[in-house]
CSV table of C-alpha atoms and ligand atoms in Angstrom, one decimal:
chain,number,residue,atom,x,y,z
A,1,MET,CA,-62.9,140.4,-130.8
A,2,ALA,CA,-63.2,144.2,-130.3
A,3,LEU,CA,-65.6,146.8,-131.5
A,4,ILE,CA,-63.9,149.8,-132.9
A,5,VAL,CA,-65.3,153.1,-134.2
A,6,GLN,CA,-63.0,154.6,-136.8
A,7,LYS,CA,-63.6,158.2,-138.0
A,8,PHE,CA,-61.9,159.5,-141.1
A,9,GLY,CA,-61.6,163.2,-141.7
A,10,GLY,CA,-62.0,165.3,-144.9
A,11,THR,CA,-58.5,165.1,-146.3
A,12,SER,CA,-58.4,161.3,-145.6
A,13,VAL,CA,-61.4,160.9,-147.9
A,14,GLY,CA,-60.5,163.8,-150.2
A,15,SER,CA,-60.4,161.9,-153.4
A,16,VAL,CA,-61.6,158.5,-154.8
A,17,GLU,CA,-58.0,157.2,-154.4
A,18,ARG,CA,-58.0,158.1,-150.7
A,19,ILE,CA,-61.4,156.5,-150.2
A,20,GLU,CA,-60.0,153.3,-151.8
A,21,GLN,CA,-57.1,153.5,-149.4
A,22,VAL,CA,-59.4,153.9,-146.4
A,23,ALA,CA,-61.4,150.9,-147.7
A,24,GLU,CA,-58.2,148.9,-147.9
A,25,LYS,CA,-57.3,149.9,-144.3
A,26,VAL,CA,-60.8,149.0,-143.0
A,27,ARG,CA,-60.6,145.7,-144.9
A,28,LYS,CA,-57.4,144.8,-143.1
A,29,PHE,CA,-58.9,145.6,-139.7
A,30,ARG,CA,-61.9,143.5,-140.5
A,31,GLU,CA,-59.7,140.6,-141.5
A,32,GLY,CA,-58.1,140.9,-138.1
A,33,GLY,CA,-61.6,140.0,-136.7
A,34,ASP,CA,-62.7,143.2,-135.2
A,35,ASP,CA,-66.2,144.7,-135.7
A,36,ILE,CA,-65.9,148.1,-137.4
A,37,VAL,CA,-68.1,151.1,-137.6
A,38,VAL,CA,-66.7,153.8,-139.8
A,39,VAL,CA,-67.7,157.5,-139.6
A,40,VAL,CA,-66.7,159.7,-142.4
A,41,SER,CA,-66.6,163.5,-143.1
A,42,ALA,CA,-67.3,165.1,-146.4
A,43,MET,CA,-64.5,165.1,-149.0
A,44,SER,CA,-62.1,168.0,-148.1
A,45,GLY,CA,-63.3,171.4,-149.2
A,46,GLU,CA,-66.9,170.1,-149.9
A,47,THR,CA,-68.5,171.6,-146.8
A,48,ASN,CA,-66.9,175.0,-147.5
A,49,ARG,CA,-68.1,174.7,-151.2
A,50,LEU,CA,-71.6,174.1,-150.1
A,51,ILE,CA,-71.6,176.9,-147.6
A,52,ASP,CA,-70.3,179.3,-150.3
A,53,LEU,CA,-73.1,178.2,-152.6
A,54,ALA,CA,-75.7,179.1,-149.9
A,55,LYS,CA,-74.0,182.5,-149.3
A,56,GLN,CA,-74.4,183.3,-153.0
A,57,ILE,CA,-78.2,183.2,-152.3
A,58,SER,CA,-78.1,185.0,-148.9
A,59,ASP,CA,-75.6,186.4,-146.5
A,60,GLN,CA,-77.4,184.7,-143.7
A,61,PRO,CA,-79.0,181.5,-145.2
A,62,VAL,CA,-81.9,180.0,-143.3
A,63,ALA,CA,-80.2,177.6,-140.9
A,64,ARG,CA,-82.7,174.7,-141.5
A,65,GLU,CA,-82.1,174.8,-145.2
A,66,LEU,CA,-78.3,175.2,-144.8
A,67,ASP,CA,-78.3,171.9,-142.8
A,68,VAL,CA,-80.3,170.2,-145.5
A,69,MET,CA,-77.6,171.2,-147.9
A,70,VAL,CA,-74.3,170.8,-146.0
A,71,SER,CA,-75.3,167.3,-144.8
A,72,THR,CA,-75.1,166.1,-148.4
A,73,GLY,CA,-71.3,166.2,-148.3
A,74,GLU,CA,-71.1,163.3,-145.9
A,75,GLN,CA,-73.9,161.4,-147.7
A,76,VAL,CA,-71.6,161.2,-150.8
A,77,THR,CA,-68.6,159.9,-148.9
A,78,ILE,CA,-70.5,157.1,-147.0
A,79,ALA,CA,-71.9,155.7,-150.3
A,80,LEU,CA,-68.5,155.8,-152.0
A,81,LEU,CA,-66.8,154.1,-149.0
A,82,ALA,CA,-69.4,151.4,-148.8
A,83,MET,CA,-69.0,150.8,-152.5
A,84,ALA,CA,-65.3,150.6,-152.2
A,85,LEU,CA,-65.6,148.0,-149.3
A,86,ILE,CA,-68.2,145.9,-151.2
A,87,LYS,CA,-65.9,145.9,-154.3
A,88,ARG,CA,-63.2,144.4,-152.0
A,89,GLY,CA,-65.6,141.6,-150.8
A,90,VAL,CA,-66.2,143.3,-147.5
A,91,PRO,CA,-70.0,143.3,-146.7
A,92,ALA,CA,-70.8,146.9,-145.9
A,93,VAL,CA,-73.8,149.3,-145.5
A,94,SER,CA,-74.0,153.0,-145.3
A,95,TYR,CA,-76.4,155.1,-143.2
A,96,THR,CA,-77.1,158.8,-142.9
A,97,GLY,CA,-77.6,160.3,-139.4
A,98,ASN,CA,-81.4,160.1,-140.0
A,99,GLN,CA,-81.3,156.5,-141.0
A,100,VAL,CA,-79.3,155.5,-137.8
A,101,ARG,CA,-81.5,157.9,-135.9
A,102,ILE,CA,-78.9,160.1,-134.3
A,103,LEU,CA,-81.4,162.2,-132.5
A,104,THR,CA,-80.4,165.8,-131.8
A,105,ASP,CA,-82.0,169.0,-130.5
A,106,SER,CA,-83.2,171.5,-133.1
A,107,ALA,CA,-80.4,174.0,-132.9
A,108,HIS,CA,-79.6,174.0,-136.6
A,109,THR,CA,-75.9,174.2,-137.6
A,110,LYS,CA,-74.8,173.6,-134.0
A,111,ALA,CA,-77.1,170.8,-132.8
A,112,ARG,CA,-76.3,168.6,-129.8
A,113,ILE,CA,-76.8,164.8,-129.9
A,114,LEU,CA,-79.5,163.7,-127.5
A,115,GLN,CA,-79.7,160.0,-128.2
A,116,ILE,CA,-78.5,157.3,-130.6
A,117,ASP,CA,-80.5,154.3,-131.6
A,118,ALA,CA,-77.8,151.6,-131.7
A,119,GLN,CA,-80.1,148.7,-132.7
A,120,ARG,CA,-79.9,148.9,-136.4
A,121,ILE,CA,-76.1,149.1,-136.4
A,122,GLN,CA,-75.8,146.2,-133.9
A,123,GLN,CA,-77.9,144.0,-136.2
A,124,ASP,CA,-75.6,144.8,-139.1
A,125,LEU,CA,-72.5,144.1,-137.1
A,126,LYS,CA,-74.0,140.8,-136.0
A,127,ALA,CA,-74.6,140.0,-139.6
A,128,GLY,CA,-70.9,140.6,-140.3
A,129,ARG,CA,-71.2,144.0,-142.0
A,130,VAL,CA,-69.0,147.0,-141.7
A,131,VAL,CA,-71.3,149.9,-141.0
A,132,VAL,CA,-70.4,153.3,-142.5
A,133,VAL,CA,-72.1,156.3,-140.9
A,134,ALA,CA,-72.3,159.9,-142.1
A,135,GLY,CA,-70.6,162.2,-139.6
A,136,PHE,CA,-71.7,165.7,-138.6
A,137,GLN,CA,-75.4,165.1,-139.0
A,138,GLY,CA,-78.5,164.1,-137.1
A,139,VAL,CA,-82.2,164.5,-137.1
A,140,ASP,CA,-84.4,166.4,-134.6
A,141,GLU,CA,-87.7,165.1,-133.1
A,142,LYS,CA,-89.7,166.5,-136.0
A,143,GLY,CA,-87.6,164.8,-138.6
A,144,ASN,CA,-85.6,167.9,-139.7
A,145,ILE,CA,-82.0,167.3,-140.7
A,146,THR,CA,-79.5,169.0,-138.3
A,147,THR,CA,-75.7,169.4,-138.3
A,148,LEU,CA,-73.4,169.4,-135.3
A,149,GLY,CA,-71.1,172.4,-136.0
A,150,ARG,CA,-67.8,172.5,-138.0
A,151,GLY,CA,-65.6,169.5,-137.2
A,152,GLY,CA,-68.7,167.7,-136.0
A,153,SER,CA,-67.8,164.3,-137.4
A,154,ASP,CA,-65.5,163.8,-134.5
A,155,THR,CA,-68.5,164.1,-132.2
A,156,THR,CA,-70.5,161.6,-134.3
A,157,GLY,CA,-67.6,159.1,-133.9
A,158,VAL,CA,-67.3,159.5,-130.2
A,159,ALA,CA,-71.1,159.5,-129.6
A,160,LEU,CA,-71.5,156.3,-131.6
A,161,ALA,CA,-68.6,154.7,-129.7
A,162,ALA,CA,-70.4,155.6,-126.5
A,163,ALA,CA,-73.7,154.3,-127.6
A,164,LEU,CA,-72.3,151.1,-128.9
A,165,LYS,CA,-69.9,150.7,-125.9
A,166,ALA,CA,-67.1,150.4,-128.4
A,167,ASP,CA,-63.6,149.4,-127.1
A,168,GLU,CA,-62.0,152.4,-128.7
A,169,CYS,CA,-62.8,155.4,-130.9
A,170,GLN,CA,-60.0,156.1,-133.4
A,171,ILE,CA,-59.9,159.5,-135.0
A,172,TYR,CA,-57.9,159.2,-138.2
A,173,THR,CA,-56.7,162.5,-139.7
A,174,ASP,CA,-53.8,164.2,-141.6
A,175,VAL,CA,-51.4,164.4,-138.7
A,176,ASP,CA,-50.1,161.5,-136.6
A,177,GLY,CA,-51.5,162.6,-133.3
A,178,VAL,CA,-52.1,165.6,-131.0
A,179,TYR,CA,-49.0,167.8,-131.0
A,180,THR,CA,-47.7,170.4,-128.5
A,181,THR,CA,-49.1,172.9,-130.9
A,182,ASP,CA,-50.3,173.0,-134.5
A,183,PRO,CA,-47.4,171.3,-136.4
A,184,ARG,CA,-48.3,173.3,-139.5
A,185,VAL,CA,-47.3,176.5,-137.6
A,186,VAL,CA,-44.4,175.3,-135.5
A,187,ALA,CA,-42.1,172.8,-137.2
A,188,LYS,CA,-40.6,171.9,-133.9
A,189,ALA,CA,-43.9,170.8,-132.4
A,190,GLN,CA,-43.8,167.3,-130.8
A,191,ARG,CA,-46.4,164.6,-130.9
A,192,LEU,CA,-47.8,163.7,-127.4
A,193,ASP,CA,-48.1,160.1,-126.5
A,194,LYS,CA,-50.9,161.0,-124.1
A,195,ILE,CA,-52.9,164.0,-123.1
A,196,THR,CA,-55.6,164.2,-120.4
A,197,PHE,CA,-59.2,164.8,-121.3
A,198,GLU,CA,-59.1,168.0,-119.3
A,199,GLU,CA,-56.1,169.4,-121.2
A,200,MET,CA,-57.5,168.3,-124.6
A,201,LEU,CA,-60.8,170.0,-123.7
A,202,GLU,CA,-58.9,173.2,-123.0
A,203,MET,CA,-56.8,172.9,-126.2
A,204,ALA,CA,-59.9,172.2,-128.3
A,205,SER,CA,-61.9,175.1,-126.7
A,206,LEU,CA,-58.9,177.5,-127.1
A,207,GLY,CA,-58.6,176.8,-130.8
A,208,SER,CA,-56.8,173.5,-131.6
A,209,LYS,CA,-59.1,172.1,-134.3
A,210,VAL,CA,-57.6,168.6,-134.3
A,211,LEU,CA,-60.6,167.5,-132.2
A,212,GLN,CA,-64.0,169.1,-132.0
A,213,ILE,CA,-64.6,170.2,-128.4
A,214,ARG,CA,-67.9,168.4,-128.1
A,215,ALA,CA,-66.2,165.1,-129.1
A,216,VAL,CA,-63.8,165.5,-126.2
A,217,GLU,CA,-66.6,166.4,-123.8
A,218,PHE,CA,-68.5,163.3,-124.9
A,219,ALA,CA,-65.5,161.0,-124.6
A,220,GLY,CA,-64.7,162.3,-121.1
A,221,LYS,CA,-68.3,162.0,-119.9
A,222,TYR,CA,-68.8,158.5,-121.2
A,223,SER,CA,-65.2,157.3,-120.7
A,224,VAL,CA,-64.7,156.5,-124.3
A,225,PRO,CA,-61.1,155.5,-125.0
A,226,LEU,CA,-60.1,158.0,-127.7
A,227,ARG,CA,-57.0,158.0,-129.9
A,228,VAL,CA,-55.9,160.4,-132.7
A,229,LEU,CA,-53.9,158.7,-135.5
A,230,HIS,CA,-52.6,159.3,-139.0
A,231,SER,CA,-54.9,157.8,-141.7
A,232,PHE,CA,-52.1,156.5,-143.8
A,233,GLN,CA,-49.0,156.2,-141.6
A,234,GLU,CA,-48.4,153.6,-139.0
A,235,GLY,CA,-47.8,154.9,-135.4
A,236,PRO,CA,-49.2,154.9,-131.9
A,237,GLY,CA,-50.9,158.3,-132.3
A,238,THR,CA,-52.1,160.1,-129.2
A,239,LEU,CA,-54.2,158.6,-126.5
A,240,ILE,CA,-56.6,161.0,-124.7
A,241,THR,CA,-56.6,159.7,-121.1
A,242,LEU,CA,-58.2,160.2,-117.7
A,243,ASP,CA,-54.9,159.3,-116.1
A,244,GLU,CA,-53.4,162.6,-114.8
A,245,GLU,CA,-50.6,160.9,-112.8
A,246,GLU,CA,-48.5,159.9,-115.8
A,247,SER,CA,-49.0,163.1,-117.6
A,248,MET,CA,-47.7,165.0,-114.7
A,249,GLU,CA,-44.3,163.6,-115.4
A,250,GLN,CA,-44.4,165.6,-118.5
A,251,PRO,CA,-43.5,169.3,-118.7
A,252,ILE,CA,-45.6,171.9,-116.9
A,253,ILE,CA,-47.2,172.9,-120.2
A,254,SER,CA,-48.6,170.2,-122.4
A,255,GLY,CA,-49.6,172.4,-125.3
A,256,ILE,CA,-50.1,175.8,-126.9
A,257,ALA,CA,-53.4,176.6,-128.6
A,258,PHE,CA,-54.3,179.7,-130.6
A,259,ASN,CA,-57.3,181.2,-132.2
A,260,ARG,CA,-57.7,183.9,-134.9
A,261,ASP,CA,-61.5,183.8,-134.7
A,262,GLU,CA,-62.1,186.5,-132.1
A,263,ALA,CA,-62.6,190.2,-132.2
A,264,LYS,CA,-62.3,192.8,-129.4
A,265,LEU,CA,-64.8,195.5,-128.5
A,266,THR,CA,-64.3,198.4,-126.0
A,267,ILE,CA,-66.8,200.8,-124.6
A,268,ARG,CA,-64.9,203.8,-123.1
A,269,GLY,CA,-66.0,206.2,-120.4
A,270,VAL,CA,-69.0,204.4,-119.0
A,271,PRO,CA,-70.3,205.6,-115.6
A,272,ASP,CA,-68.7,203.4,-112.8
A,273,THR,CA,-71.9,202.4,-111.1
A,274,PRO,CA,-73.3,199.0,-109.9
A,275,GLY,CA,-74.8,197.0,-112.7
A,276,VAL,CA,-72.5,198.4,-115.5
A,277,ALA,CA,-71.4,195.0,-116.6
A,278,PHE,CA,-74.9,193.7,-116.8
A,279,LYS,CA,-76.1,196.8,-118.7
A,280,ILE,CA,-73.4,196.2,-121.3
A,281,LEU,CA,-73.4,192.4,-121.5
A,282,GLY,CA,-77.2,191.9,-121.0
A,283,PRO,CA,-78.1,193.2,-124.5
A,284,ILE,CA,-75.1,191.5,-126.0
A,285,SER,CA,-76.3,188.2,-124.7
A,286,ALA,CA,-79.9,189.0,-125.7
A,287,ALA,CA,-78.5,189.4,-129.3
A,288,ASN,CA,-77.3,185.8,-129.0
A,289,VAL,CA,-73.7,186.8,-129.0
A,290,GLU,CA,-71.4,184.7,-126.8
A,291,VAL,CA,-68.7,186.7,-124.9
A,292,ASP,CA,-65.3,185.1,-124.2
A,293,MET,CA,-62.7,187.3,-122.4
A,294,ILE,CA,-63.8,190.3,-120.3
A,295,VAL,CA,-61.7,193.1,-118.8
A,296,GLN,CA,-63.0,196.1,-116.8
A,297,ASN,CA,-60.5,198.8,-116.0
A,298,VAL,CA,-60.1,200.5,-112.6
A,299,ALA,CA,-62.4,203.5,-112.5
A,300,HIS,CA,-60.9,206.9,-113.2
A,301,ASP,CA,-63.0,210.2,-112.9
A,302,ASN,CA,-66.0,207.9,-111.9
A,303,THR,CA,-65.9,206.3,-115.3
A,304,THR,CA,-64.5,203.1,-116.5
A,305,ASP,CA,-63.5,201.3,-119.8
A,306,PHE,CA,-65.0,197.9,-120.5
A,307,THR,CA,-63.5,195.5,-123.0
A,308,PHE,CA,-64.6,192.0,-124.2
A,309,THR,CA,-64.0,189.6,-127.0
A,310,VAL,CA,-66.6,187.8,-129.2
A,311,HIS,CA,-66.4,185.4,-132.2
A,312,ARG,CA,-65.5,187.4,-135.4
A,313,ASN,CA,-68.7,186.2,-137.0
A,314,ASP,CA,-70.6,188.1,-134.3
A,315,TYR,CA,-68.4,191.2,-134.4
A,316,ASN,CA,-70.8,193.4,-136.5
A,317,SER,CA,-73.9,192.6,-134.5
A,318,ALA,CA,-72.0,193.1,-131.2
A,319,LEU,CA,-70.7,196.5,-132.5
A,320,GLN,CA,-74.2,197.6,-133.4
A,321,VAL,CA,-75.6,196.7,-130.0
A,322,LEU,CA,-72.7,198.4,-128.3
A,323,HIS,CA,-73.2,201.7,-130.1
A,324,THR,CA,-76.9,201.7,-128.9
A,325,ILE,CA,-75.8,201.0,-125.3
A,326,ALA,CA,-73.1,203.7,-125.5
A,327,SER,CA,-75.6,206.4,-126.5
A,328,GLU,CA,-78.0,205.2,-123.8
A,329,MET,CA,-75.3,205.2,-121.1
A,330,GLY,CA,-73.6,208.4,-122.3
A,331,ALA,CA,-70.3,206.5,-122.8
A,332,ARG,CA,-67.4,208.3,-124.4
A,333,GLU,CA,-66.8,206.0,-127.4
A,334,VAL,CA,-66.9,202.5,-128.8
A,335,ILE,CA,-63.8,200.9,-130.3
A,336,GLY,CA,-63.6,197.7,-132.3
A,337,ASP,CA,-60.6,195.6,-133.3
A,338,THR,CA,-60.7,192.5,-135.5
A,339,ASP,CA,-56.9,192.2,-135.9
A,340,ILE,CA,-56.4,190.2,-132.7
A,341,ALA,CA,-55.5,186.7,-131.8
A,342,LYS,CA,-55.6,184.6,-128.6
A,343,VAL,CA,-52.7,182.5,-127.6
A,344,SER,CA,-53.0,180.1,-124.7
A,345,ILE,CA,-50.7,177.8,-122.8
A,346,VAL,CA,-52.4,174.6,-121.3
A,347,GLY,CA,-51.2,172.1,-118.8
A,348,VAL,CA,-52.3,170.3,-115.7
A,349,GLY,CA,-48.8,170.7,-114.4
A,350,MET,CA,-49.7,174.4,-113.7
A,351,ARG,CA,-51.5,173.3,-110.7
A,352,SER,CA,-48.3,172.3,-108.9
A,353,HIS,CA,-46.0,175.0,-110.3
A,354,ALA,CA,-45.8,178.7,-109.6
A,355,GLY,CA,-44.6,181.4,-111.9
A,356,VAL,CA,-46.0,179.9,-115.1
A,357,ALA,CA,-47.9,183.0,-116.2
A,358,SER,CA,-44.9,185.3,-115.5
A,359,ARG,CA,-42.7,182.9,-117.6
A,360,MET,CA,-45.2,183.3,-120.4
A,361,PHE,CA,-45.2,187.1,-120.1
A,362,GLU,CA,-41.4,187.2,-120.0
A,363,ALA,CA,-41.2,185.2,-123.3
A,364,LEU,CA,-43.6,187.6,-125.0
A,365,ALA,CA,-41.9,190.7,-123.6
A,366,LYS,CA,-38.6,189.4,-125.0
A,367,GLU,CA,-40.2,189.5,-128.5
A,368,ASN,CA,-41.7,192.9,-127.8
A,369,ILE,CA,-45.2,191.6,-128.1
A,370,ASN,CA,-47.8,193.7,-126.3
A,371,ILE,CA,-50.4,191.8,-124.3
A,372,GLN,CA,-53.8,193.4,-124.6
A,373,MET,CA,-55.9,191.1,-122.4
A,374,ILE,CA,-55.2,188.2,-120.0
A,375,SER,CA,-57.3,185.4,-118.6
A,376,THR,CA,-56.4,182.5,-116.5
A,377,SER,CA,-57.9,179.3,-115.1
A,378,GLU,CA,-56.4,176.4,-113.1
A,379,ILE,CA,-54.8,174.8,-116.1
A,380,LYS,CA,-54.5,177.6,-118.7
A,381,VAL,CA,-53.3,181.1,-119.3
A,382,SER,CA,-54.6,183.0,-122.4
A,383,VAL,CA,-53.5,186.3,-123.8
A,384,VAL,CA,-54.9,188.5,-126.6
A,385,ILE,CA,-52.3,190.0,-128.8
A,386,GLU,CA,-52.1,191.7,-132.2
A,387,GLU,CA,-52.8,189.1,-134.9
A,388,LYS,CA,-49.6,189.8,-136.9
A,389,TYR,CA,-47.5,188.5,-133.9
A,390,LEU,CA,-49.4,185.3,-133.5
A,391,GLU,CA,-46.9,182.9,-135.1
A,392,LEU,CA,-44.0,184.6,-133.5
A,393,ALA,CA,-45.7,184.4,-130.1
A,394,VAL,CA,-46.5,180.7,-130.4
A,395,ARG,CA,-42.9,179.8,-131.5
A,396,ALA,CA,-41.4,181.9,-128.6
A,397,LEU,CA,-43.7,180.2,-126.0
A,398,HIS,CA,-43.0,176.8,-127.5
A,399,THR,CA,-39.3,177.4,-126.9
A,400,ALA,CA,-39.7,179.1,-123.6
A,401,PHE,CA,-41.6,176.2,-122.1
A,402,GLU,CA,-39.0,173.7,-123.5
A,403,LEU,CA,-41.5,172.0,-125.9
A,404,ASP,CA,-39.3,172.2,-129.0
A,405,ALA,CA,-38.4,168.8,-130.5
A,406,PRO,CA,-34.7,168.0,-130.7
A,407,ALA,CA,-33.2,169.3,-134.0
A,408,SER,CA,-33.0,165.8,-135.5
A,409,ASN,CA,-36.7,165.3,-135.3
A,410,THR,CA,-37.9,168.4,-137.2
A,411,ALA,CA,-38.4,169.2,-140.8
A,412,GLU,CA,-36.4,172.4,-140.4
B,1,ADP,P1,-59.9,166.3,-140.2
B,1,ADP,O1,-60.4,166.8,-141.5
B,1,ADP,O2,-59.3,165.0,-140.3
B,1,ADP,O3,-61.0,166.3,-139.2
B,1,ADP,P2,-58.8,168.7,-139.1
B,1,ADP,O4,-58.3,169.7,-140.1
B,1,ADP,O5,-60.1,169.0,-138.5
B,1,ADP,O6,-58.8,167.2,-139.8
B,1,ADP,O7,-57.8,168.5,-137.9
B,1,ADP,C1,-56.4,168.2,-138.2
B,1,ADP,C2,-55.6,169.5,-138.2
B,1,ADP,O8,-55.6,170.1,-136.9
B,1,ADP,C3,-54.1,169.2,-138.5
B,1,ADP,O9,-53.9,169.2,-139.9
B,1,ADP,C4,-53.4,170.4,-137.8
B,1,ADP,O10,-53.1,171.4,-138.7
B,1,ADP,C5,-54.5,171.0,-136.9
B,1,ADP,N1,-54.0,171.1,-135.5
B,1,ADP,C6,-54.2,172.2,-134.7
B,1,ADP,N2,-53.7,172.1,-133.5
B,1,ADP,C7,-53.1,170.8,-133.5
B,1,ADP,C8,-52.4,170.1,-132.5
B,1,ADP,N3,-52.2,170.6,-131.3
B,1,ADP,N4,-52.0,168.8,-132.8
B,1,ADP,C9,-52.3,168.3,-134.0
B,1,ADP,N5,-52.9,169.0,-135.0
B,1,ADP,C10,-53.3,170.2,-134.8
B,2,LIG,N1,-67.7,168.2,-143.0
B,2,LIG,C1,-67.8,168.9,-141.7
B,2,LIG,C2,-66.9,170.1,-141.7
B,2,LIG,O1,-66.1,170.3,-142.6
B,2,LIG,C3,-67.7,168.1,-140.5
B,2,LIG,C4,-66.3,167.5,-140.3
B,2,LIG,O2,-65.5,167.4,-141.2
B,2,LIG,O3,-66.1,167.0,-139.2
B,2,LIG,O4,-66.9,170.8,-140.8
B,3,MG,MG1,-61.8,167.9,-138.0
């Protein structure tokens, strides 16, 4: 008998009918003899609706109160699913994050899980109950409700699987696995049977929202077997694996990720003296703004241009800080651009193959797409381009790296 943690995302519990379908699925698993802990998200659209409500009161709602409110979305779903299970004769009980005691730090809206008390859940499992836990939420030491960041139910699922030493964590969603790129953007995307934790971590951090990055981090750290599957279609899904060997038989590039959430800022004509980067990025970091890509140009006339990207939510505060720095440093001008997108190719195969970046640049050049910034690591190459070319770029790269599915397998 195995212990399985199953997480169902927003669209999979988006209506009462779907919740009944999930209950039916869980019932069948239970009949098979496995112990089941289910983690659910809020019904699709609900978290956005709640955030919109808060924004009607204030542009920047107090984070603690926002957490009190957005955590209610998941509380509704756990109760509905537990009811649907009980109706089917399956003993079940629902718990909020606080009731389990999913202890987090106090960083409201982006809290990290510190510890999970597995005792209560274990007692319920022993008594033959299915335990339904609210995703995305926890409680800090002082008893304040916290949330784990958008997509955080994935992390609840994996963290519970780690705490309970589950045999597998299954992430059920509205696609049948992890694809070479978002299948909603590229019809020729292909499902991967396996992807390494390392690659999945890059894909998630570079914008593939199929798994929350912290969930992948957790799974890697605690060796939780993790699988992404379709909620209502049969199939093997995608296994996230530690095993690099087998993946290396796959193409050099495993996937293409993209992100429209960034904005670019440039400060032009700053004196090219030691400490320039610190003078610019020190105040940016002091304003709690995280910087992603950075480019400093070769100096010309003893001055240089300095460009970096930040999350679009932080664009206005970063721009304000940069204007202050520019006048202090006597810089020529500050330029901002929100119409950008980042496209990244990811693959452990890059380690053993040369010329991957140039193949990427060639494919973009053929489409006349201008590259504004580049950054590389051992297993990824990212470029910043104009946002309007994003889909074209992703499709071109998908073809250039031979990731396209054979014509018979696509919806096109
Ligand atoms: P859930 O509500 O179940 O958590 P999400 O919307 O968070 O679902 O994640 C699933 C979505 O992730 C898919 O509908 C798909 O559009 C998107 N996605 C982005 N990149 C990928 C990828 N590489 N493989 C599969 N899905 C992806
Ligand atoms: N309901 C939360 C969100 O929409 C958490 C999740 O779905 O994983 O981000
Ligand atoms: Mg999600």
